[in-house]
mmCIF file of C-alpha atoms in Angstrom:
data_model
loop_
_atom_site.group_PDB
_atom_site.id
_atom_site.type_symbol
_atom_site.label_atom_id
_atom_site.label_comp_id
_atom_site.label_asym_id
_atom_site.label_seq_id
_atom_site.Cartn_x
_atom_site.Cartn_y
_atom_site.Cartn_z
ATOM 1 C CA MET L 1 41.193 28.782 -250.360
ATOM 2 C CA LYS L 2 41.484 30.201 -246.866
ATOM 3 C CA ASN L 3 38.053 28.802 -245.928
ATOM 4 C CA SER L 4 39.081 25.321 -247.038
ATOM 5 C CA HIS L 5 42.137 25.449 -244.729
ATOM 6 C CA ILE L 6 39.969 26.517 -241.842
ATOM 7 C CA SER L 7 37.470 23.778 -242.652
ATOM 8 C CA CYS L 8 40.257 21.175 -242.745
ATOM 9 C CA LEU L 9 41.658 22.338 -239.419
ATOM 10 C CA LEU L 10 38.223 22.282 -237.852
ATOM 11 C CA PHE L 11 37.589 18.802 -239.217
ATOM 12 C CA PHE L 12 40.865 17.449 -237.809
ATOM 13 C CA TYR L 13 40.245 19.142 -234.468
ATOM 14 C CA LEU L 14 36.826 17.501 -234.240
ATOM 15 C CA LEU L 15 38.362 14.134 -235.119
ATOM 16 C CA LEU L 16 40.920 14.587 -232.326
ATOM 17 C CA VAL L 17 38.211 15.502 -229.808
ATOM 18 C CA LEU L 18 36.107 12.500 -230.837
ATOM 19 C CA ALA L 19 39.091 10.162 -230.700
ATOM 20 C CA THR L 20 40.024 11.334 -227.198
ATOM 21 C CA SER L 21 36.443 11.015 -226.006
ATOM 22 C CA ASP L 22 36.355 7.535 -227.500
ATOM 23 C CA LEU L 23 39.660 6.665 -225.766
ATOM 24 C CA ILE L 24 38.275 7.732 -222.400
ATOM 25 C CA GLN L 25 34.993 5.897 -222.946
ATOM 26 C CA LYS L 26 36.680 2.687 -224.129
ATOM 27 C CA SER L 27 39.336 2.748 -221.407
ATOM 28 C CA CYS L 28 36.797 3.347 -218.658
ATOM 29 C CA TYR L 29 34.578 0.634 -220.095
ATOM 30 C CA GLU L 30 37.462 -1.863 -220.093
ATOM 31 C CA ALA L 31 38.402 -0.848 -216.547
ATOM 32 C CA SER L 32 34.840 -1.351 -215.338
ATOM 33 C CA LYS L 33 34.316 -4.546 -217.319
ATOM 34 C CA GLY L 34 37.194 -6.316 -215.613
ATOM 35 C CA ASN L 35 35.949 -4.836 -212.356
ATOM 36 C CA HIS L 36 38.978 -6.246 -210.532
ATOM 37 C CA ALA L 37 39.334 -2.826 -208.987
ATOM 38 C CA ASN L 38 35.612 -2.020 -208.713
ATOM 39 C CA VAL L 39 35.821 0.836 -211.196
ATOM 40 C CA LYS L 40 32.429 2.352 -211.936
ATOM 41 C CA LEU L 41 32.031 3.329 -215.598
ATOM 42 C CA ASP L 42 30.071 6.552 -215.037
ATOM 43 C CA PHE L 43 32.425 7.727 -212.299
ATOM 44 C CA CYS L 44 35.446 7.017 -214.480
ATOM 45 C CA VAL L 45 34.131 8.815 -217.563
ATOM 46 C CA SER L 46 32.829 11.826 -215.640
ATOM 47 C CA GLY L 47 36.157 12.171 -213.839
ATOM 48 C CA PHE L 48 37.921 12.893 -217.125
ATOM 49 C CA LYS L 49 35.296 15.153 -218.737
ATOM 50 C CA GLY L 50 36.536 18.522 -217.569
ATOM 51 C CA ASN L 51 40.212 17.641 -217.478
ATOM 52 C CA PRO L 52 42.178 19.232 -220.336
ATOM 53 C CA LYS L 53 45.066 16.775 -219.869
ATOM 54 C CA ALA L 54 42.663 13.873 -220.337
ATOM 55 C CA LYS L 55 41.278 15.466 -223.473
ATOM 56 C CA ALA L 56 44.824 15.685 -224.843
ATOM 57 C CA ALA L 57 45.571 12.012 -224.088
ATOM 58 C CA TYR L 58 46.805 9.893 -226.989
ATOM 59 C CA GLY L 59 46.702 6.543 -225.245
ATOM 60 C CA VAL L 60 45.874 4.688 -222.062
ATOM 61 C CA ALA L 61 49.345 5.439 -220.656
ATOM 62 C CA ASP L 62 48.483 9.151 -220.788
ATOM 63 C CA LEU L 63 45.258 8.429 -218.912
ATOM 64 C CA VAL L 64 47.245 6.577 -216.237
ATOM 65 C CA LEU L 65 49.278 9.732 -215.619
ATOM 66 C CA VAL L 66 46.201 11.955 -215.555
ATOM 67 C CA SER L 67 44.349 9.616 -213.203
ATOM 68 C CA ILE L 68 47.269 9.400 -210.767
ATOM 69 C CA GLU L 69 47.553 13.194 -210.743
ATOM 70 C CA THR L 70 43.819 13.420 -210.068
ATOM 71 C CA ALA L 71 44.101 10.986 -207.164
ATOM 72 C CA ILE L 72 47.013 12.987 -205.717
ATOM 73 C CA ALA L 73 44.972 16.203 -205.918
ATOM 74 C CA ASN L 74 42.053 14.422 -204.265
ATOM 75 C CA ALA L 75 44.225 13.151 -201.395
ATOM 76 C CA THR L 76 45.388 16.729 -200.828
ATOM 77 C CA ALA L 77 41.804 18.030 -200.895
ATOM 78 C CA ILE L 78 40.717 15.402 -198.376
ATOM 79 C CA GLY L 79 43.627 16.421 -196.146
ATOM 80 C CA SER L 80 42.370 20.021 -196.304
ATOM 81 C CA LYS L 81 38.840 18.943 -195.428
ATOM 82 C CA ILE L 82 40.152 16.984 -192.457
ATOM 83 C CA SER L 83 42.058 20.056 -191.252
ATOM 84 C CA LYS L 84 38.853 22.102 -191.409
ATOM 85 C CA LEU L 85 36.977 19.418 -189.484
ATOM 86 C CA LEU L 86 39.712 19.399 -186.837
ATOM 87 C CA ASP L 87 39.337 23.178 -186.456
ATOM 88 C CA ASN L 88 35.771 22.624 -185.256
ATOM 89 C CA LYS L 89 35.872 22.783 -181.452
ATOM 90 C CA ARG L 90 32.683 20.700 -181.185
ATOM 91 C CA VAL L 91 34.373 17.586 -182.592
ATOM 92 C CA GLY L 92 34.665 15.045 -179.777
ATOM 93 C CA MET L 93 37.860 13.397 -178.628
ATOM 94 C CA PHE L 94 37.225 10.046 -180.363
ATOM 95 C CA ALA L 95 36.240 11.679 -183.646
ATOM 96 C CA ARG L 96 39.235 14.006 -183.393
ATOM 97 C CA ASN L 97 41.572 11.028 -182.950
ATOM 98 C CA CYS L 98 39.992 9.324 -185.965
ATOM 99 C CA LEU L 99 40.396 12.472 -188.057
ATOM 100 C CA LYS L 100 44.048 12.786 -187.028
ATOM 101 C CA ASP L 101 44.617 9.166 -188.079
ATOM 102 C CA CYS L 102 42.837 9.826 -191.388
ATOM 103 C CA SER L 103 44.968 12.916 -191.960
ATOM 104 C CA GLU L 104 48.123 10.836 -191.568
ATOM 105 C CA LEU L 105 46.704 8.084 -193.796
ATOM 106 C CA TYR L 106 45.910 10.525 -196.611
ATOM 107 C CA SER L 107 49.305 12.173 -196.268
ATOM 108 C CA LEU L 108 50.910 8.747 -196.710
ATOM 109 C CA ALA L 109 48.538 7.977 -199.586
ATOM 110 C CA GLY L 110 49.623 11.155 -201.362
ATOM 111 C CA SER L 111 53.268 10.149 -200.950
ATOM 112 C CA SER L 112 52.533 6.645 -202.237
ATOM 113 C CA LEU L 113 50.732 8.055 -205.262
ATOM 114 C CA GLU L 114 53.660 10.394 -205.992
ATOM 115 C CA ALA L 115 56.036 7.429 -205.801
ATOM 116 C CA GLY L 116 53.655 5.450 -208.030
ATOM 117 C CA LEU L 117 53.621 8.267 -210.570
ATOM 118 C CA ASP L 118 57.417 8.404 -210.613
ATOM 119 C CA ALA L 119 57.654 4.628 -210.977
ATOM 120 C CA PHE L 120 55.114 4.567 -213.813
ATOM 121 C CA GLN L 121 57.026 7.278 -215.668
ATOM 122 C CA ALA L 122 60.185 5.187 -215.213
ATOM 123 C CA VAL L 123 58.291 2.193 -216.676
ATOM 124 C CA ASP L 124 58.650 0.340 -213.365
ATOM 125 C CA TYR L 125 55.114 -1.022 -213.370
ATOM 126 C CA GLY L 126 55.616 -3.375 -210.432
ATOM 127 C CA THR L 127 56.631 -0.548 -208.115
ATOM 128 C CA ALA L 128 53.935 1.736 -209.531
ATOM 129 C CA ASN L 129 51.298 -0.897 -208.878
ATOM 130 C CA ALA L 130 52.545 -1.521 -205.330
ATOM 131 C CA GLU L 131 52.674 2.181 -204.448
ATOM 132 C CA ILE L 132 49.245 2.999 -205.862
ATOM 133 C CA SER L 133 47.761 -0.107 -204.246
ATOM 134 C CA ALA L 134 49.204 1.054 -200.922
ATOM 135 C CA ALA L 135 47.273 4.318 -201.290
ATOM 136 C CA LEU L 136 44.034 2.297 -201.325
ATOM 137 C CA ASP L 137 44.568 1.549 -197.633
ATOM 138 C CA ALA L 138 43.852 5.157 -196.647
ATOM 139 C CA PRO L 139 40.113 5.330 -197.311
ATOM 140 C CA VAL L 140 39.409 1.828 -196.000
ATOM 141 C CA THR L 141 41.387 2.292 -192.800
ATOM 142 C CA CYS L 142 40.024 5.811 -192.318
ATOM 143 C CA GLU L 143 36.446 4.568 -192.585
ATOM 144 C CA ASP L 144 37.163 1.629 -190.265
ATOM 145 C CA GLN L 145 38.564 4.010 -187.628
ATOM 146 C CA PHE L 146 35.152 5.566 -187.162
ATOM 147 C CA LYS L 147 33.305 2.251 -187.049
ATOM 148 C CA GLU L 148 35.646 0.858 -184.405
ATOM 149 C CA LYS L 149 35.492 3.867 -182.110
ATOM 150 C CA LYS L 150 32.118 3.805 -180.409
ATOM 151 C CA GLY L 151 30.233 3.438 -183.686
ATOM 152 C CA LEU L 152 30.965 6.965 -184.857
ATOM 153 C CA VAL L 153 29.648 8.002 -188.250
ATOM 154 C CA SER L 154 32.457 9.067 -190.521
ATOM 155 C CA PRO L 155 32.164 12.600 -191.937
ATOM 156 C CA LEU L 156 34.429 11.390 -194.761
ATOM 157 C CA THR L 157 32.425 8.477 -196.174
ATOM 158 C CA LYS L 158 31.761 10.171 -199.521
ATOM 159 C CA GLU L 159 35.380 11.309 -199.832
ATOM 160 C CA ASN L 160 36.671 7.863 -198.872
ATOM 161 C CA ASN L 161 34.468 6.187 -201.488
ATOM 162 C CA ASN L 162 35.512 8.656 -204.193
ATOM 163 C CA PHE L 163 39.177 8.219 -203.333
ATOM 164 C CA CYS L 164 38.803 4.445 -203.657
ATOM 165 C CA GLN L 165 37.469 4.955 -207.172
ATOM 166 C CA LEU L 166 40.093 7.539 -208.095
ATOM 167 C CA THR L 167 42.856 5.204 -206.952
ATOM 168 C CA ALA L 168 41.368 2.111 -208.571
ATOM 169 C CA ILE L 169 41.216 3.781 -211.998
ATOM 170 C CA PRO L 170 44.984 4.108 -212.572
ATOM 171 C CA LEU L 171 45.478 0.549 -211.325
ATOM 172 C CA ALA L 172 42.993 -0.735 -213.891
ATOM 173 C CA PHE L 173 44.506 1.412 -216.647
ATOM 174 C CA MET L 174 48.023 0.228 -215.798
ATOM 175 C CA LYS L 175 46.865 -3.334 -216.227
ATOM 176 C CA MET L 176 45.738 -2.400 -219.767
ATOM 177 C CA VAL L 177 49.073 -0.750 -220.536
ATOM 178 C CA GLN L 178 50.917 -3.891 -219.460
ATOM 179 C CA GLN L 179 48.883 -6.190 -221.730
#
């Protein structure tokens, strides 16, 4: 009798894991299919793989929250990387100015994402969309800073590209929630 209870629990746990995996796969597929936000399917799916909150998601709305939180954490990590780059005494004046601008941009992006998270939780989708969209300016403007200043090569290109993806994902998911 005890073994049958354990077997039932294991079966239901496996169903839950499969359902969550399917939710992530389907949601990322839909986000990439519309491609209004340039969401890459593989990037989207892999971004949720190791995240326990994503694995516990019951619907797309839960994935919106997880993806916004991930983007916030990424903005913070990029800010830390910029600080480390600024500590390097060999960074030239133009690059240093670009990095300072990028630091401010990512700080603002983090604040916009926080406001977007709050708005989404309050079911104010218009404000959430506007705030998260505003965060998309950070990587684009940061990258442009380097191109405009004597053709410098940005040390943040990979981070900027990843942040674009991480910010586009909740926007695409929010569109699904609103349908």
